[in-house]
Amino acid sequence: MPINYMEIVVIRRMVENIISNAKMRFLVGVFGCATGVPAVAQFTLAKMEYNNPDLLVDLDVGFKSVPMPLDFDGDGDLDLLVSQSGSYVESGIYYFENISGNVDDPIFRQGDRMSSDRFRLGRDGKYFAVSDVEGSVHVLTPDLANAELLIYRDVPENVFWKRERMPQALGEYVRESGSNTWKMVDFDSDHRVDLVCSRELENGYVLQWLRNIGSNDDPDYTEPVTLIDASKCNGARETYPEVALGDYDNDGDLDYIAVTSFGQLKYFRNSGHTSSDCYFDAPIVLEGAQDTLQLYTFYGGATKLRAIDFNRDGYMDIIAGDEEGKVSFFKNTGEIRQGIPVFEQPRFFQQKARFLDVGALAAPRIFDWNGDGMDDIITGNGAGDILFVENLGGETPTWGRPELLQAGGEDLRIVADWAIPGTEDPHWGYTTLDVGDFNGDDLPDLLVNEHNGNIVFIENVGTRKRPVLATPRPLEVKWKGAPQKPAWIPGVSNGNELLAPWRTSPLMMDYNEDGVNDLVMLDYEGYLATFINSKVDGKWILEHPVRNFIYPDGTPVLLNQLKGSSHGRLKITWADWDGDGLKDLIFSSKPAVDWMKNRGKIDGNTVLQYMGRVVSRTLMGHTDGPVVSDFDKDGVLDLVVGTETGVLYYWRRPHSEITTTMTTTGKQKPATYKYFKR
């Protein structure tokens, strides 16, 4: 009996699977683990790996990192425990071993979760700090459910098992607060360990001191003394509360550093005086050796500062966890200028590469960017970066370090202002994009939607193998009447510029088959629409959008019926998912990815039938970013999913008839329920 192509593919993959399992059993038998076996060997949804063990990348825990510097393995240098607090899918505490010692630029082993699933310290895994008390390392954390302040004693030895209530009832301060972070420290240098806490109250945050008038063995804490009152203390209103107390200027008392809305640092010098407004001197923005100190991620609200002499050189440094999940190191140079300590600009800690991570809120595309015949990754992320991850070859590819693309001779990072009148506006990224030839010159260009909904065209003016990107410019639409704009959007547009739903990916598609790619994405009301791309007087202009994607009953496809800030938030891609020769719609949903089958065109409209879920496993907090790939070049499209944490997941399908992870026998049937944005 003749064997068709699909059967050959299935048989080959079965053989590969057997070989992979044999390799895994061999390695487990020899080494006691499955190190070296690709995570995708079992053809299930799994994290993509760099497969590049000598590669160094930014240390990254996922989303909204909260660092705990301590010598966790007892070898004399400082390691990092980092809480991944922003995504409930992978929340927990991760251990990064310092494998370089007490140096300025340490290298860390790839992180491993050392906590049980869903374990979180404090409220949402965010509000806690390490306290080093006479050589013992403790972690304090509020328990909001029971209005108690808890202590995890001797963390390196006990690994968060020895949990107790603080000896004195402090629950009222927890109960009356929103966010509250606590630290044990001898604030007044009387050799008795006090408590300091930052608390969020109705009229702003306060930094307070609870003096220990007892002993270290039997503490007795006084009522709180306010050190900083952000509603009164000049210059503290634009900062976020933390407990980054340290003797930064080496004068024998504890100073304070806080982060601003823009990711800068403000220094509060302790001069020993007290007042009703502020215990410290008026804060100043810290300057580095050349410029103002600036975190890479602008949003200060997710930044967690920790004071510690990390390189053990005698000067108090700052490390900072950020929204992207990375950890930055501000080295204290020891220099004092006009009474103010001088720090170096922050740099990200580095780790041995393991899981491919492109920054929080990843929105990847698969495209051979450098024309070498291998599909690379081009992606946006929460920081506003446009990153290039080079495919270095292999059926299970080896990947290079994510690199920032350049446009107009500058780093390609698109960061929008969050327009809130009357306030200092933090900056946001969250870039979503598509890659393709948008102007008919056979060179891949970029379309990018930034956080505020402004779509920009970034033209490739280089060559196929050496792309050179021009300065981004807005897309314009030949509107029929007034420009259509979403009812709620943080961005603004001028004239006929396109302002689209935020956090939604653009998609290039030659809808009218004239040889030129058009724009497909959500329109101002959440319907899937086409903007035909045409050249007018030498300039590419989009036609007024048409809702030409319909359900079998003839109604237009509404991908997001939600309003306000919940509108948009869709990532879409277009590919022949079931191998029938027609390209289908694959898009982000809950719990992860859905798809609609292309049933062909009727009267110029594309008929889409909702099939249900591609992936049943929850990956998201925000929406995920699905895209297809064929890295192994077997003719079967596989799935890559960018996630909130920045990690990419990969599903290598056995053959094109398997369109979902939810069905193990037979083809997937259309869903019996209607699609709606969950």
Coordinates of N, CA and C in Angstrom, one line a residue, residues 297-405:
T297 N 13.8 50.6 32.2 CA 12.3 50.6 32.2 C 11.8 51.8 33.0
F298 N 11.0 52.7 32.3 CA 10.7 53.9 32.8 C 9.7 53.8 34.0
Y299 N 8.8 52.9 34.0 CA 7.7 52.8 34.9 C 8.2 52.6 36.4
G300 N 8.3 53.6 37.2 CA 8.8 53.4 38.5 C 7.9 52.7 39.5
G301 N 6.6 52.6 39.2 CA 5.7 52.0 40.1 C 5.9 50.5 40.2
A302 N 6.6 49.9 39.3 CA 6.8 48.4 39.4 C 8.3 48.2 39.8
T303 N 9.0 49.2 40.1 CA 10.5 49.1 40.5 C 10.6 48.9 42.0
K304 N 11.4 47.9 42.3 CA 11.7 47.6 43.7 C 13.2 47.8 44.0
L305 N 13.5 48.8 44.8 CA 14.9 49.1 45.1 C 15.4 48.4 46.4
R306 N 16.6 47.9 46.4 CA 17.2 47.3 47.5 C 18.6 47.8 47.7
A307 N 18.9 48.1 49.0 CA 20.2 48.7 49.3 C 21.1 47.6 49.9
I308 N 22.3 47.4 49.3 CA 23.2 46.4 49.7 C 24.6 46.6 49.1
D309 N 25.6 46.3 49.8 CA 27.0 46.4 49.2 C 27.2 45.1 48.5
F310 N 26.8 45.1 47.2 CA 26.7 43.8 46.5 C 28.1 43.2 46.1
N311 N 29.0 44.1 45.8 CA 30.3 43.7 45.4 C 31.3 43.7 46.5
R312 N 30.8 43.9 47.7 CA 31.7 43.9 49.0 C 32.9 44.8 48.9
D313 N 32.7 46.0 48.4 CA 33.9 46.9 48.3 C 33.8 48.0 49.4
G314 N 32.8 47.9 50.3 CA 32.7 48.8 51.4 C 31.8 50.0 51.1
Y315 N 31.1 50.0 49.9 CA 30.2 51.1 49.6 C 28.8 50.5 49.3
M316 N 27.8 51.2 49.8 CA 26.4 50.7 49.7 C 25.9 50.9 48.3
D317 N 25.5 49.9 47.6 CA 25.0 49.9 46.2 C 23.5 49.9 46.2
I318 N 22.9 49.9 45.0 CA 21.5 49.7 44.8 C 21.3 48.7 43.8
I319 N 20.4 47.7 44.0 CA 19.9 46.9 43.0 C 18.4 47.1 42.8
A320 N 17.9 46.9 41.6 CA 16.5 47.3 41.3 C 15.9 46.2 40.5
G321 N 14.8 45.7 40.9 CA 13.9 44.8 40.1 C 12.9 45.7 39.3
D322 N 12.6 45.3 38.1 CA 11.7 46.2 37.3 C 10.5 45.4 36.7
E323 N 9.7 46.1 35.9 CA 8.5 45.6 35.3 C 8.9 44.5 34.3
E324 N 10.0 44.6 33.6 CA 10.4 43.6 32.7 C 10.9 42.3 33.3
G325 N 11.0 42.3 34.6 CA 11.5 41.1 35.2 C 13.0 41.0 35.4
K326 N 13.7 42.1 35.0 CA 15.2 42.1 35.1 C 15.6 42.7 36.4
V327 N 16.9 42.6 36.7 CA 17.5 43.2 37.9 C 18.7 44.0 37.5
S328 N 18.7 45.3 37.9 CA 19.8 46.3 37.6 C 20.7 46.5 38.8
F329 N 21.9 46.8 38.5 CA 22.9 47.1 39.5 C 23.4 48.5 39.4
F330 N 23.2 49.3 40.4 CA 23.8 50.7 40.5 C 25.0 50.6 41.4
K331 N 26.2 50.7 40.8 CA 27.4 50.6 41.6 C 27.7 51.9 42.3
N332 N 27.9 51.9 43.6 CA 28.3 53.1 44.3 C 29.9 53.2 44.1
T333 N 30.3 54.3 43.5 CA 31.7 54.5 43.2 C 32.6 54.8 44.4
G334 N 31.9 55.3 45.5 CA 32.6 55.8 46.7 C 33.0 57.2 46.6
E335 N 32.8 57.8 45.4 CA 33.0 59.3 45.3 C 31.9 60.1 45.9
I336 N 32.2 61.2 46.5 CA 31.2 62.1 47.1 C 31.3 63.5 46.4
R337 N 30.3 63.9 45.8 CA 30.3 65.3 45.2 C 29.3 66.2 45.9
Q338 N 29.8 67.2 46.6 CA 29.0 68.2 47.3 C 28.0 67.4 48.3
G339 N 28.6 66.4 48.9 CA 27.9 65.7 49.9 C 27.0 64.6 49.4
I340 N 27.0 64.4 48.1 CA 26.1 63.4 47.5 C 26.9 62.2 46.9
P341 N 26.5 61.0 47.2 CA 27.3 59.9 46.6 C 27.1 59.8 45.1
V342 N 28.1 59.3 44.4 CA 28.1 59.1 42.9 C 28.0 57.6 42.6
F343 N 27.0 57.3 41.8 CA 26.7 55.9 41.3 C 27.0 55.8 39.8
E344 N 27.4 54.6 39.4 CA 27.5 54.4 38.0 C 26.1 54.2 37.4
Q345 N 25.9 54.4 36.1 CA 24.6 54.1 35.5 C 24.3 52.6 35.6
P346 N 23.0 52.3 35.8 CA 22.6 50.9 36.0 C 23.0 50.0 34.8
R347 N 23.3 48.8 35.2 CA 23.5 47.7 34.1 C 22.8 46.5 34.6
F348 N 22.3 45.7 33.7 CA 21.6 44.5 34.0 C 22.6 43.4 34.4
F349 N 22.2 42.7 35.5 CA 22.9 41.5 35.8 C 22.8 40.5 34.6
Q350 N 23.8 39.7 34.5 CA 23.9 38.7 33.4 C 23.8 37.3 33.9
Q351 N 23.2 36.4 33.1 CA 23.0 35.0 33.5 C 23.3 34.1 32.3
K352 N 23.6 32.8 32.6 CA 23.8 31.8 31.6 C 22.4 31.6 30.9
A353 N 22.4 31.6 29.6 CA 21.2 31.5 28.9 C 20.5 30.2 29.0
R354 N 19.2 30.2 29.2 CA 18.4 28.9 29.2 C 17.2 29.1 28.4
F355 N 16.1 29.6 29.0 CA 14.9 29.8 28.2 C 14.9 31.1 27.5
L356 N 14.4 31.1 26.2 CA 14.4 32.3 25.4 C 13.5 33.3 25.9
D357 N 14.0 34.5 26.3 CA 13.2 35.5 27.0 C 13.4 36.8 26.3
V358 N 12.4 37.5 25.8 CA 12.6 38.7 25.0 C 12.0 39.9 25.7
G359 N 11.8 39.8 27.0 CA 11.2 40.9 27.7 C 9.7 40.8 27.9
A360 N 9.2 41.3 29.0 CA 7.7 41.2 29.3 C 6.8 41.6 28.2
L361 N 5.6 41.0 28.1 CA 4.6 41.3 27.2 C 5.1 41.1 25.7
A362 N 5.7 39.9 25.5 CA 6.3 39.6 24.2 C 5.3 39.5 23.1
A363 N 5.6 40.1 22.0 CA 4.7 40.0 20.8 C 5.5 39.7 19.6
P364 N 5.9 38.4 19.4 CA 6.9 38.0 18.4 C 6.3 37.9 17.0
R365 N 7.2 38.0 16.0 CA 6.9 37.5 14.6 C 8.1 36.7 14.2
I366 N 7.8 35.7 13.3 CA 8.8 34.8 12.8 C 9.1 35.3 11.3
F367 N 10.4 35.6 11.0 CA 10.7 36.1 9.7 C 12.2 36.0 9.5
D368 N 12.6 35.6 8.3 CA 14.0 35.5 7.9 C 14.5 37.0 7.7
W369 N 15.0 37.6 8.8 CA 15.3 39.0 8.8 C 16.5 39.3 8.0
N370 N 17.6 38.5 8.1 CA 18.8 38.8 7.4 C 19.1 38.0 6.2
G371 N 18.0 37.3 5.6 CA 18.1 36.7 4.3 C 19.0 35.6 4.2
D372 N 19.3 34.8 5.3 CA 20.2 33.7 5.3 C 19.5 32.3 5.1
G373 N 18.1 32.4 4.9 CA 17.4 31.2 4.7 C 16.9 30.5 6.0
M374 N 17.1 31.2 7.2 CA 16.6 30.6 8.4 C 15.7 31.7 9.1
D375 N 14.6 31.2 9.6 CA 13.6 32.1 10.3 C 14.1 32.6 11.6
D376 N 14.1 33.9 11.7 CA 14.5 34.6 13.0 C 13.3 35.0 13.7
I377 N 13.5 35.7 14.8 CA 12.5 36.3 15.6 C 12.6 37.8 15.7
I378 N 11.6 38.5 15.3 CA 11.5 39.9 15.5 C 10.4 40.2 16.5
T379 N 10.6 40.9 17.5 CA 9.6 41.0 18.6 C 9.5 42.4 19.2
G380 N 8.4 42.8 19.7 CA 8.2 43.9 20.6 C 8.1 43.4 22.0
N381 N 8.1 44.4 22.9 CA 7.9 44.0 24.3 C 7.4 45.2 25.2
G382 N 7.3 45.0 26.5 CA 6.8 46.0 27.3 C 7.6 47.2 27.5
A383 N 8.9 47.1 27.2 CA 9.8 48.2 27.3 C 9.8 49.1 26.1
G384 N 9.1 48.6 25.0 CA 9.1 49.4 23.8 C 10.2 49.0 22.8
D385 N 11.0 47.9 23.2 CA 12.0 47.5 22.3 C 11.5 46.8 21.0
I386 N 12.3 46.9 19.9 CA 12.1 46.1 18.8 C 13.4 45.2 18.7
L387 N 13.3 43.9 19.0 CA 14.4 43.1 19.1 C 14.5 42.1 18.0
F388 N 15.8 41.8 17.6 CA 16.1 40.8 16.6 C 16.8 39.6 17.4
V389 N 16.2 38.4 17.2 CA 16.9 37.2 17.8 C 17.2 36.3 16.6
E390 N 18.5 36.2 16.4 CA 19.0 35.4 15.2 C 19.0 33.9 15.4
N391 N 18.4 33.3 14.4 CA 18.4 31.8 14.3 C 19.8 31.4 13.8
L392 N 20.6 30.7 14.6 CA 21.9 30.3 14.3 C 22.0 28.9 13.6
G393 N 20.8 28.3 13.4 CA 20.7 27.0 12.7 C 20.4 25.8 13.6
G394 N 20.0 24.8 13.0 CA 19.6 23.5 13.7 C 18.1 23.3 13.5
E395 N 17.7 22.0 13.5 CA 16.3 21.6 13.5 C 15.6 22.1 14.7
T396 N 16.2 22.0 15.8 CA 15.8 22.7 17.0 C 16.8 23.8 17.1
P397 N 16.4 25.1 16.7 CA 17.4 26.1 16.5 C 18.2 26.5 17.7
T398 N 19.4 26.9 17.4 CA 20.3 27.6 18.4 C 20.0 29.1 18.2
W399 N 19.8 29.8 19.3 CA 19.5 31.3 19.2 C 20.6 32.2 19.7
G400 N 20.7 33.3 19.1 CA 21.6 34.3 19.6 C 21.0 35.2 20.6
R401 N 21.8 36.1 21.2 CA 21.3 37.0 22.2 C 20.4 38.0 21.5
P402 N 19.2 38.3 22.2 CA 18.3 39.4 21.6 C 19.1 40.7 21.5
E403 N 19.0 41.3 20.3 CA 19.6 42.6 20.0 C 18.6 43.6 19.6
L404 N 18.8 44.8 20.0 CA 17.9 45.9 19.7 C 18.2 46.4 18.2
L405 N 17.2 46.4 17.4 CA 17.4 46.9 16.1 C 17.6 48.4 16.1

